[in-house]
Coordinates of C-alpha atoms in Angstrom, one line a residue:
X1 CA 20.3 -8.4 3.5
X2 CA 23.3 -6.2 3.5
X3 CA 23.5 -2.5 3.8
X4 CA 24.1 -1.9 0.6
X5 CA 21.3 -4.4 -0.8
X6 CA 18.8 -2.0 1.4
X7 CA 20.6 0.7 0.3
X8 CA 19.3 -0.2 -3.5
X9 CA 15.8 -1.4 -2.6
X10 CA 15.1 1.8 -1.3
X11 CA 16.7 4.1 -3.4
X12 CA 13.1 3.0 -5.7
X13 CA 10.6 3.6 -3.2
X14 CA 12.0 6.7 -1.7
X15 CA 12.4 8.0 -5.5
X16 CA 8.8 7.4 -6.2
X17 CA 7.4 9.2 -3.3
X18 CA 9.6 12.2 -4.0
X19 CA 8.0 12.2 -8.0
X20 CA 4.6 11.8 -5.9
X21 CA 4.7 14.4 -4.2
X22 CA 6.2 17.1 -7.4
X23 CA 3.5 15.3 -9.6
X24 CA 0.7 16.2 -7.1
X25 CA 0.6 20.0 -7.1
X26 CA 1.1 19.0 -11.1
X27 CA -2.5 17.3 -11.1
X28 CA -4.4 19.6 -8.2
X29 CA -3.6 22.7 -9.8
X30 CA -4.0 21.7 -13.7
X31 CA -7.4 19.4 -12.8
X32 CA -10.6 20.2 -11.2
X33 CA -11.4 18.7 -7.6
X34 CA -14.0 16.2 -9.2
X35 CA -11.4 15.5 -11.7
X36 CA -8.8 14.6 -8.7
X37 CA -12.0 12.5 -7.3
X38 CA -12.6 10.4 -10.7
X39 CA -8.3 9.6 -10.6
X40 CA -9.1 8.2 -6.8
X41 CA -12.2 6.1 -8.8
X42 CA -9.4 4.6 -11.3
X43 CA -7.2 3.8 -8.4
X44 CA -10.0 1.8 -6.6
X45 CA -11.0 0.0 -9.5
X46 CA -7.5 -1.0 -10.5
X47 CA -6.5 -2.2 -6.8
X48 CA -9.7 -4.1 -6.9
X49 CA -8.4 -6.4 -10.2
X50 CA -5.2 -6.7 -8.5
X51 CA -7.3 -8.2 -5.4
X52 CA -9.7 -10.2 -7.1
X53 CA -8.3 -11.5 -10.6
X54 CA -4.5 -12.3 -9.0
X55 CA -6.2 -14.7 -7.3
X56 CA -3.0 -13.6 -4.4
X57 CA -1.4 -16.5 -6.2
X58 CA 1.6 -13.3 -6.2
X59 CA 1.7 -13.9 -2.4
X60 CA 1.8 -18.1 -2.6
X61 CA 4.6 -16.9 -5.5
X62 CA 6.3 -15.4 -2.7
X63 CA 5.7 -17.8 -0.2
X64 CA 7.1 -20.5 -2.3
X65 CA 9.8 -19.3 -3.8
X66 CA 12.7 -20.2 -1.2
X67 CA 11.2 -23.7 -1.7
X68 CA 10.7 -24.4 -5.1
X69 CA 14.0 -25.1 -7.6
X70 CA 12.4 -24.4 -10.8
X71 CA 11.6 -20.7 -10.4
X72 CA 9.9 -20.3 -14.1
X73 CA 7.6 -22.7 -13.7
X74 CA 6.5 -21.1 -10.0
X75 CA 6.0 -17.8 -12.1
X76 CA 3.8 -19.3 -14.7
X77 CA 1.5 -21.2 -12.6
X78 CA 1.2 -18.2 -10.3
X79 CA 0.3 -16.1 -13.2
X80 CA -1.6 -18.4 -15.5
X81 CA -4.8 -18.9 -13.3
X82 CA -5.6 -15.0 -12.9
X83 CA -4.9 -14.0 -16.4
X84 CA -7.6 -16.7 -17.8
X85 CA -10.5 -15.3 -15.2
X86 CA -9.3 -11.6 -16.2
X87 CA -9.7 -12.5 -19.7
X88 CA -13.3 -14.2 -19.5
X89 CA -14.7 -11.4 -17.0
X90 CA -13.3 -8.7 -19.3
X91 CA -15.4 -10.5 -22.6
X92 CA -18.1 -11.2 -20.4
X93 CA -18.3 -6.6 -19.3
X94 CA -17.7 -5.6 -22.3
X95 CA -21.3 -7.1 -23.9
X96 CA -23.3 -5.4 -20.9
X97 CA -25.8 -3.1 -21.6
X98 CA -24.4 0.1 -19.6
X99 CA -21.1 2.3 -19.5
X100 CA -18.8 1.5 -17.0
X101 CA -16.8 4.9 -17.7
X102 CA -20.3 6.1 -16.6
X103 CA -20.9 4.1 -13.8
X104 CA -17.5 4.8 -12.2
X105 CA -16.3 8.3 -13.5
X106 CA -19.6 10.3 -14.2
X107 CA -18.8 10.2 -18.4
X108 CA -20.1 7.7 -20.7
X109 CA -16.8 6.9 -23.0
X110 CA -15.3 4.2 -25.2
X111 CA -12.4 6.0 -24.8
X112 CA -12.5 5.9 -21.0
X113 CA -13.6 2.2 -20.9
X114 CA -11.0 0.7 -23.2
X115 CA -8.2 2.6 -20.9
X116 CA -9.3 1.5 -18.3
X117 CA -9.3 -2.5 -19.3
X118 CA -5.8 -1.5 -20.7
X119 CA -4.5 -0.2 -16.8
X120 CA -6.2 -3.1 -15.6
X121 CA -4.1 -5.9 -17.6
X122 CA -0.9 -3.9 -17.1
X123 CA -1.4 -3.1 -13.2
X124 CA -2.4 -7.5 -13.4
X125 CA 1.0 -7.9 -15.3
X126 CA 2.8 -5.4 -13.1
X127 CA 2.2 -6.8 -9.8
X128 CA 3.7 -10.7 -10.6
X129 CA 6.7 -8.9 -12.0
X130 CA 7.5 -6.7 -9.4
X131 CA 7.8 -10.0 -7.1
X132 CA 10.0 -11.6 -9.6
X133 CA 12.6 -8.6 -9.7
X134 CA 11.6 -8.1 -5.5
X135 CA 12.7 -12.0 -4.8
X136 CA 15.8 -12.0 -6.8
X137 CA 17.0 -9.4 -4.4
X138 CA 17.6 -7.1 -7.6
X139 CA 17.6 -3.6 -5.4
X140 CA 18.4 -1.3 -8.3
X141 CA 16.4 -3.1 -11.0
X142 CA 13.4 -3.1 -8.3
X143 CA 13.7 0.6 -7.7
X144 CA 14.0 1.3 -11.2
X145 CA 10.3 -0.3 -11.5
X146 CA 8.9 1.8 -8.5
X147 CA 10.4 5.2 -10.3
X148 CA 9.5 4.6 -13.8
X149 CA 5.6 5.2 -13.3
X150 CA 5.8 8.5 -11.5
X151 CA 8.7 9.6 -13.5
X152 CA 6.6 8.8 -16.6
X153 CA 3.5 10.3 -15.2
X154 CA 5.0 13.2 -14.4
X155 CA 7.0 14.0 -18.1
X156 CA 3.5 13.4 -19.5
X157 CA 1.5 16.1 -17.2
X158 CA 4.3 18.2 -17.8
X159 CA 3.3 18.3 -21.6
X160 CA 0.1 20.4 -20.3
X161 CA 1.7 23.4 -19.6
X162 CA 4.1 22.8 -22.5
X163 CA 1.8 21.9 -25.1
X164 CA -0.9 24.0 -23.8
X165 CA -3.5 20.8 -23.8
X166 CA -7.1 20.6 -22.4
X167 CA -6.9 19.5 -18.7
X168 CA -9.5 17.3 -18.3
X169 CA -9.7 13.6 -17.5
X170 CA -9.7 11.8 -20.6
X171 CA -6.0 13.5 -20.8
X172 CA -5.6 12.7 -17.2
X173 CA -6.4 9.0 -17.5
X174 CA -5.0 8.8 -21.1
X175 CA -1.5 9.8 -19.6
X176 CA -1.8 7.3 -16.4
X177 CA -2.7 4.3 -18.9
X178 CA 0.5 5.1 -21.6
X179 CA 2.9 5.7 -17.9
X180 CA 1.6 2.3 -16.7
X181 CA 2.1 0.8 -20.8
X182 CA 5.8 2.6 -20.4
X183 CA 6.5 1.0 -17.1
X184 CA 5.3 -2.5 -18.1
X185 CA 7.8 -2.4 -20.9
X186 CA 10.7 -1.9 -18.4
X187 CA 9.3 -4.9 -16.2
X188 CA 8.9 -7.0 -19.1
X189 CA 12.8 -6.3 -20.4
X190 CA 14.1 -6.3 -16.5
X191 CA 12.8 -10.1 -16.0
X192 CA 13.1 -11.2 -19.6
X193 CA 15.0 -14.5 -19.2
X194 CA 12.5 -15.5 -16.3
X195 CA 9.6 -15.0 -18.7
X196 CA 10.8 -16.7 -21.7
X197 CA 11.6 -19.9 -19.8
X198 CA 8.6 -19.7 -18.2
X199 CA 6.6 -19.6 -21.2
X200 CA 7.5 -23.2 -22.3
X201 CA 7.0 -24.6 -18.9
X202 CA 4.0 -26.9 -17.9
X203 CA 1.6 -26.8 -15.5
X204 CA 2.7 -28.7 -12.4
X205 CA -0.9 -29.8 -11.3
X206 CA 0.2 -30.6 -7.3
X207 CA 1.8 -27.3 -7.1
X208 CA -0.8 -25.5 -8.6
X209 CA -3.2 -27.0 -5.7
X210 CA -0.9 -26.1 -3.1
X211 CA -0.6 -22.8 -4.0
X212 CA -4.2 -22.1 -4.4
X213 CA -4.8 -23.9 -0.9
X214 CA -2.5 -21.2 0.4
X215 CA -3.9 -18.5 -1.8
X216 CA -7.8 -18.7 -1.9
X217 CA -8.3 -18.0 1.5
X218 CA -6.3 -14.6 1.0
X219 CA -8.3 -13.6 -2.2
X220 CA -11.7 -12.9 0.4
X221 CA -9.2 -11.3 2.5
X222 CA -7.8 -8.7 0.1
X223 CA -11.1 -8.0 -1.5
X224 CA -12.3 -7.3 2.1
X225 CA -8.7 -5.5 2.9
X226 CA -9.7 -3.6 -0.9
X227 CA -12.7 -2.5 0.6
X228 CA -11.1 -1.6 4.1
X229 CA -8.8 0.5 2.0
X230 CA -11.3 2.4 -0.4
X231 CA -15.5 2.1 1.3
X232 CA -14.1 5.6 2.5
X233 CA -13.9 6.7 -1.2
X234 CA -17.0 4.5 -2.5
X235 CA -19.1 6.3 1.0
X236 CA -18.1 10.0 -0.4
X237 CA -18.3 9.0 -3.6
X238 CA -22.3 7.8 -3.3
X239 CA -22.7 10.7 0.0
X240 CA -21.0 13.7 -0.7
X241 CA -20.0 13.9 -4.7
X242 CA -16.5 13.9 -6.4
X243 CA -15.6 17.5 -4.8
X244 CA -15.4 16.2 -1.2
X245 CA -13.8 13.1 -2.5
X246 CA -11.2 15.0 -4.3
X247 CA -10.1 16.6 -1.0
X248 CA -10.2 13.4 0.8
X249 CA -8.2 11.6 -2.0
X250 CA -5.4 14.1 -2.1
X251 CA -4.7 13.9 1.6
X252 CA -4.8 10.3 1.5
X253 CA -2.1 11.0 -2.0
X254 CA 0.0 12.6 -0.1
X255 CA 0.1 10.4 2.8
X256 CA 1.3 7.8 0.2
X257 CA 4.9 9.5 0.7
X258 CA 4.6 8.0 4.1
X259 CA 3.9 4.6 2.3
X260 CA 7.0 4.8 0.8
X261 CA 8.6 3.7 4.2
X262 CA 5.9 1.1 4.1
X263 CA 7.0 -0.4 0.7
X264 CA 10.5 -0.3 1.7
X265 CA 9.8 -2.6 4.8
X266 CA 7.7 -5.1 2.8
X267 CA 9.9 -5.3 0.0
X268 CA 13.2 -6.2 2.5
X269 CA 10.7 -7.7 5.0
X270 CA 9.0 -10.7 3.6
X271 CA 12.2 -12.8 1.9
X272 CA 14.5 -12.0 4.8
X273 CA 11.7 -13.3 7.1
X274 CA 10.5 -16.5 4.4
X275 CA 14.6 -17.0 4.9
X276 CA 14.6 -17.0 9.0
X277 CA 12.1 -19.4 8.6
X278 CA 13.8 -22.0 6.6
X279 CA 16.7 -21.4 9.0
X280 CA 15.0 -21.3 12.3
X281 CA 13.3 -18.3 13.0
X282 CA 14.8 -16.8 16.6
X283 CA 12.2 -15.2 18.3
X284 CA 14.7 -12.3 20.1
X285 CA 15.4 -11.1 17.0
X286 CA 11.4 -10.7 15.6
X287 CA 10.7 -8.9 19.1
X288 CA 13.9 -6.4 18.0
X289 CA 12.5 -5.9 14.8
X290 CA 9.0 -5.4 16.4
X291 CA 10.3 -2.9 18.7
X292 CA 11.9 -0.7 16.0
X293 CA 9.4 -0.5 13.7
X294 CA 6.7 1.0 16.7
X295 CA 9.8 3.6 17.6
X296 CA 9.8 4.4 13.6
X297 CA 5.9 4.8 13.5
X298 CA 6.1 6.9 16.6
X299 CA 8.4 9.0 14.6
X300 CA 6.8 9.4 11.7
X301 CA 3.6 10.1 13.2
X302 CA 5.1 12.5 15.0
X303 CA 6.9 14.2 12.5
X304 CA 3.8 14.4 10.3
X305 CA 1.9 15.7 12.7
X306 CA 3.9 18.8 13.5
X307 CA 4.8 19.4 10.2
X308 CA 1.3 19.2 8.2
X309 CA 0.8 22.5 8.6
X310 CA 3.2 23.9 5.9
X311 CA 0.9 21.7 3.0
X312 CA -1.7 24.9 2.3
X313 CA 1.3 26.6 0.9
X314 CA 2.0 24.3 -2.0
X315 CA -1.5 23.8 -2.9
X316 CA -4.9 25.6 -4.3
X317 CA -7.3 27.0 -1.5
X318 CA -10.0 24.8 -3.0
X319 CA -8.0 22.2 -1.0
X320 CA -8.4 23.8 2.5
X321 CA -8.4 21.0 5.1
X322 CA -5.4 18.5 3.8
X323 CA -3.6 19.8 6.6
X324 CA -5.0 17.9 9.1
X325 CA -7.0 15.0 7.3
X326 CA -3.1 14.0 5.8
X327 CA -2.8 13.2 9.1
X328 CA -5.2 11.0 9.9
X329 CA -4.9 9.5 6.7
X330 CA -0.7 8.2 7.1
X331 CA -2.7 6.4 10.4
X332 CA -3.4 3.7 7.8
X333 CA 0.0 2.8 5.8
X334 CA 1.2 3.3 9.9
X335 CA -1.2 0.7 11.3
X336 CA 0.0 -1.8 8.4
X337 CA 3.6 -1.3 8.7
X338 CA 3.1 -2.5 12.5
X339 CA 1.3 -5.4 11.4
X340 CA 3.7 -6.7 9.3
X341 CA 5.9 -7.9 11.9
X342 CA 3.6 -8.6 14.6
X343 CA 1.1 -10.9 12.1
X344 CA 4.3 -12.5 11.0
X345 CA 3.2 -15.7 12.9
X346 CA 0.0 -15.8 10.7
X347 CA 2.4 -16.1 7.4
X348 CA 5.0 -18.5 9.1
X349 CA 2.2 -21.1 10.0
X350 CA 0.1 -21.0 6.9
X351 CA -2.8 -19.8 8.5
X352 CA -4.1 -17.2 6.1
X353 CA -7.6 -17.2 6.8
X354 CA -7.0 -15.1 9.7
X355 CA -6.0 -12.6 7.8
X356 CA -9.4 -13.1 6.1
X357 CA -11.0 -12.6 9.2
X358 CA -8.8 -9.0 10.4
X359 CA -10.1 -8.0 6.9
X360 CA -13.9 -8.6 7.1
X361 CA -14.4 -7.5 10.3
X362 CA -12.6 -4.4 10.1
X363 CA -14.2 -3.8 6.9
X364 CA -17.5 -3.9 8.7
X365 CA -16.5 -1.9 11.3
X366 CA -15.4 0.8 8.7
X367 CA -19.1 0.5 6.5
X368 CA -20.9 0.9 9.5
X369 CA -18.2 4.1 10.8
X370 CA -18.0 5.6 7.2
X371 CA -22.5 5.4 6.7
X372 CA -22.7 7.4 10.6
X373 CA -19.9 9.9 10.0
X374 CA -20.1 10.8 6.6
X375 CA -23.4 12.9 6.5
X376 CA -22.5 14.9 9.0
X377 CA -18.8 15.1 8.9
X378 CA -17.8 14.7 5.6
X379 CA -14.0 14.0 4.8
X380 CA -13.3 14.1 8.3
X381 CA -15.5 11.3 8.8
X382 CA -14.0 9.0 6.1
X383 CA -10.5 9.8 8.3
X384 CA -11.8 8.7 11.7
X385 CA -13.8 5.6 10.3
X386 CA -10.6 4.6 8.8
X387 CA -8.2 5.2 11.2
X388 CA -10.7 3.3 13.9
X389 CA -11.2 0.3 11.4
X390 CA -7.3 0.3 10.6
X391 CA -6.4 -0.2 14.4
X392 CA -9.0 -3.1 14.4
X393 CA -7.1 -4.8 11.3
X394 CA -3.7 -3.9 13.4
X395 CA -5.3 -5.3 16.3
X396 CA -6.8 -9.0 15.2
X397 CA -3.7 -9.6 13.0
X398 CA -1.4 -9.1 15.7
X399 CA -3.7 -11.2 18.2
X400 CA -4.1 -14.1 16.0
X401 CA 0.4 -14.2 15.1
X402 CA 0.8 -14.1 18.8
X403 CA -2.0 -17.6 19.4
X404 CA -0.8 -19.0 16.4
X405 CA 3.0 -18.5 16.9
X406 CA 4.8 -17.1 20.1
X407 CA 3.0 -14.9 22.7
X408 CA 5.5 -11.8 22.1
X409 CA 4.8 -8.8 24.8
X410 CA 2.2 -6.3 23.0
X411 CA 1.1 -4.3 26.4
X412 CA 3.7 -1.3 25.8
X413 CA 2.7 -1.6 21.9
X414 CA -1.1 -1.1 22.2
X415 CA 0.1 1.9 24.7
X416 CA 2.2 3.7 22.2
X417 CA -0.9 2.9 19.2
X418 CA -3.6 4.0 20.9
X419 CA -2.1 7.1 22.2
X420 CA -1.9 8.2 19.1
X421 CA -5.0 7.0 17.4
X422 CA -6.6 9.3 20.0
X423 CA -4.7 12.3 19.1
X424 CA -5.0 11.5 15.5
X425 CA -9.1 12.2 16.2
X426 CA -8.7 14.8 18.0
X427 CA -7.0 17.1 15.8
X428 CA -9.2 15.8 12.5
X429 CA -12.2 16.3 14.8
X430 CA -11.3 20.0 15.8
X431 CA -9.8 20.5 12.5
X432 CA -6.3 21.1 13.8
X433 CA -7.7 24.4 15.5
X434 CA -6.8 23.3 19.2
X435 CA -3.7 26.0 20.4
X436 CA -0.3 24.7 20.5
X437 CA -1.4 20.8 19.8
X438 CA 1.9 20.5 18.4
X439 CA 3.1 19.6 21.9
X440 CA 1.4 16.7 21.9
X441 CA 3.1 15.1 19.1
X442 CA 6.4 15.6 21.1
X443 CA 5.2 14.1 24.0
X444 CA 3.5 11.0 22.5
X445 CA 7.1 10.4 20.8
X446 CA 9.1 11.3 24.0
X447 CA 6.6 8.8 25.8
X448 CA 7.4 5.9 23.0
X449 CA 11.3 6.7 23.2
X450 CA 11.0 6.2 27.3
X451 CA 8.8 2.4 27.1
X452 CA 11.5 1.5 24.7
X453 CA 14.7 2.8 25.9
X454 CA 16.7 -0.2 25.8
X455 CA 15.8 -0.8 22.5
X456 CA 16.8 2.8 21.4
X457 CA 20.4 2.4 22.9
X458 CA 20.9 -0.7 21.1
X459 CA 20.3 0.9 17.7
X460 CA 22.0 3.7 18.6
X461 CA 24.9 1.4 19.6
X462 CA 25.0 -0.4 16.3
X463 CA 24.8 2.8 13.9
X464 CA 27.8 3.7 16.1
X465 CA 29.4 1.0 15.4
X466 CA 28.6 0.6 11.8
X467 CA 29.5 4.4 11.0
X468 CA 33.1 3.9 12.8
X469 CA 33.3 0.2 10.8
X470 CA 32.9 2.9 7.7

């Protein structure tokens, strides 16, 4: 891709997080803590359906798209499979004898239940046509997607102070749903011709097998990477009640700005690197792209880190300790955005069960983490299990890409990871308290700029030369 092609993928992303973080402050200071803590609920169900009822046929979409002609038809099988088990499950909950709004959210509500089936279709609907607009290398159109939620989101909490409405969660979750309704809308006009040529298409049977054969393995590995992402809400959900979870769920909102980075990479990553691979992937270039993104997460850590302590300011002081649990709590998009280049072998070869397996067992590894810490620790002990079962996830991906593919050099990486793993605990454990600890994030990323020197010249070198090209 182009400058200017990354240029308009992450105008969207960078957009988004901006809207995030206005539309925060919005929602903490309008809604109670336990309603911030029921949101974080709605947020774990909805990635769940994503996980489970996609089937990751979006990711086999993906995987398949360089190779497959007849783009349409690849949508529509990737689609159809997912959308027929959503329907059936949702028939089959609905004639249960309990509430689910109860069961999740504390309230028993119609209301509440049929919005949540409704963000559950359009998040379904959402994700597959995000990839379509993400693999046609449509930068603006994409960004347009990732801004038209928040943006929508954030007009609609506005109305509270306008309109002088109730705060309380049926408003909160009334205005998510009609933001995600809103957004769908826009997907559905941005990939139009797509989708009506894709609705006449048949099912091509041996494709559909293929894809699945890729995909299944991946479904128990992002229900298990679901729960690595969200047993931390589910423990302080069941251990400490929606207050504590409210806390823990803003610092881990507004670490999602730091995601934004994340999203960027994976939406520019994952065609460029499908593309090397039809072309002949050259192994000097993956270790250059390695190396800059651990001297980016060294950065941004960094930054984080010494700048955390400004976020009491902007916020209630019911929400006292987001300072330093925001920290611990970017570790997570961090330890993923590494992974993404160095599991890259585990994509290239088809292997996807390993992915499976860096999913399970740091899942286990966070249960066992989040049940010990919790009682005692609270929010800080959702952080630390986290971050601990996030480097585990980091770790087995990145061991299994380098058996499965080429043994790249991961001595300095581990190094530069670790280092600041074990600050990250530190300063959650003493609750940022330790004098002058802002040192240390200098030195961790003066340490990461000396292991990888040469690779900081050479960038340096070519935004030279790209700014005097200009």
């Amino acid at each position: 891709m182009n400058a200017k092609t990354i240029l308009q993928f992450s105008v969207g992303p960078i957009g988004a997080g901006l809207l995030s973080l206005i539309t925060l402050p919005f929602i903490a200071w309008f809604f109670t803590v336990e309603d911030v803590g029921r949101m974080t609920m709605l947020q774990v169900v909805l990635g769940l359906a994503v996980s489970l009822f996609s089937l990751s046929m979006h990711q086999a979409y993906v995987r398949e798209y360089h190779e497959e002609k007849d783009k349409a038809a690849l949508l529509k099988i990737s689609m159809m499979p997912g959308l027929i088990l959503l329907i059936l499950t949702t028939l089959l909950v609905l004639i249960l004898p309990f509430s689910i709004s109860y069961l999740l959210f504390g309230i028993d509500s119609i209301l509440l239940t049929f919005l949540l089936f409704v963000g559950i279709f359009t998040t379904y609907l959402i994700n597959f046509l995000a990839h379509v607009i993400r693999m046609q290398e449509r930068g603006l159109a994409f960004s347009a997607t990732q801004i038209a939620p928040k943006l929508f989101l954030l007009i609609l909490i506005s109305f509270i102070m306008l309109l002088n409405i109730t705060a309380e969660f049926k408003v909160l979750m009334l205005m998510n749903t009609v933001a995600a309704v809103l957004s769908l809308f826009i997907f559905s006009w941005l990939t139009k011709d797509t989708l009506s040529v894709a609705v006449k298409k048949t099912i091509d049977v041996k494709l559909l097998r293929r894809m699945l054969t890729f995909s299944l393995p991946l479904v128990a590995g992002g229900i298990a990477y679901w729960g690595l992402t969200t047993m931390d809400r589910l423990f302080l959900r069941s251990l400490s009640g929606f207050e504590e979870l409210g806390i823990y769920a803003l610092a881990t909102a507004l670490a999602s700005a730091v995601a934004v980075i994340n999203s960027i990479f994976s939406s520019l990553w994952h065609p460029t690197l499908y593309k090397w691979v039809k072309e002949g992937v050259d192994n000097n270039k993956m270790q250059r792209v390695i190396e800059n993104v651990v001297l980016a997460v060294a950065f941004i850590w960094s930054l984080v880190g010494l700048l955390s302590f400004i976020l009491p300011v902007f916020l209630p002081s019911n929400y006292l300790g987001v300072e330093y649990l925001v920290v611990g709590c970017i570790a997570m998009p961090l330890f993923y955005l590494i992974s993404e280049p160095t599991g890259a072998g585990i994509g290239i070869t088809r292997r996807s069960s390993y992915i499976f397996i860096a999913s399970v067992v740091a899942l286990l590894v966070n249960a066992v983490m989040n049940y010990l810490l919790i009682p005692d620790y609270g929010a800080s002990g959702a952080t630390i299990a986290s971050v601990i079962a996030f480097f585990v996830f980091f770790t087995i991906k990145t061991e299994s890409s380098a058996m499965l593919w080429f043994s790249f050099p991961r001595f300095k990486i581990y190094i530069v990871v670790i280092s600041y793993m074990i600050a990250t605990i530190v300063m959650v454990l003493s609750k940022a308290n330790i004098g002058n600890f802002y040192i240390v994030w200098i030195v961790l990323f003066l340490s990461a700029l000396t292991l990888y020197y040469k690779r900081l010249c050479e960038a340096i070198c070519l935004i030279k030369a790209y700014l005097i090209k200009d």
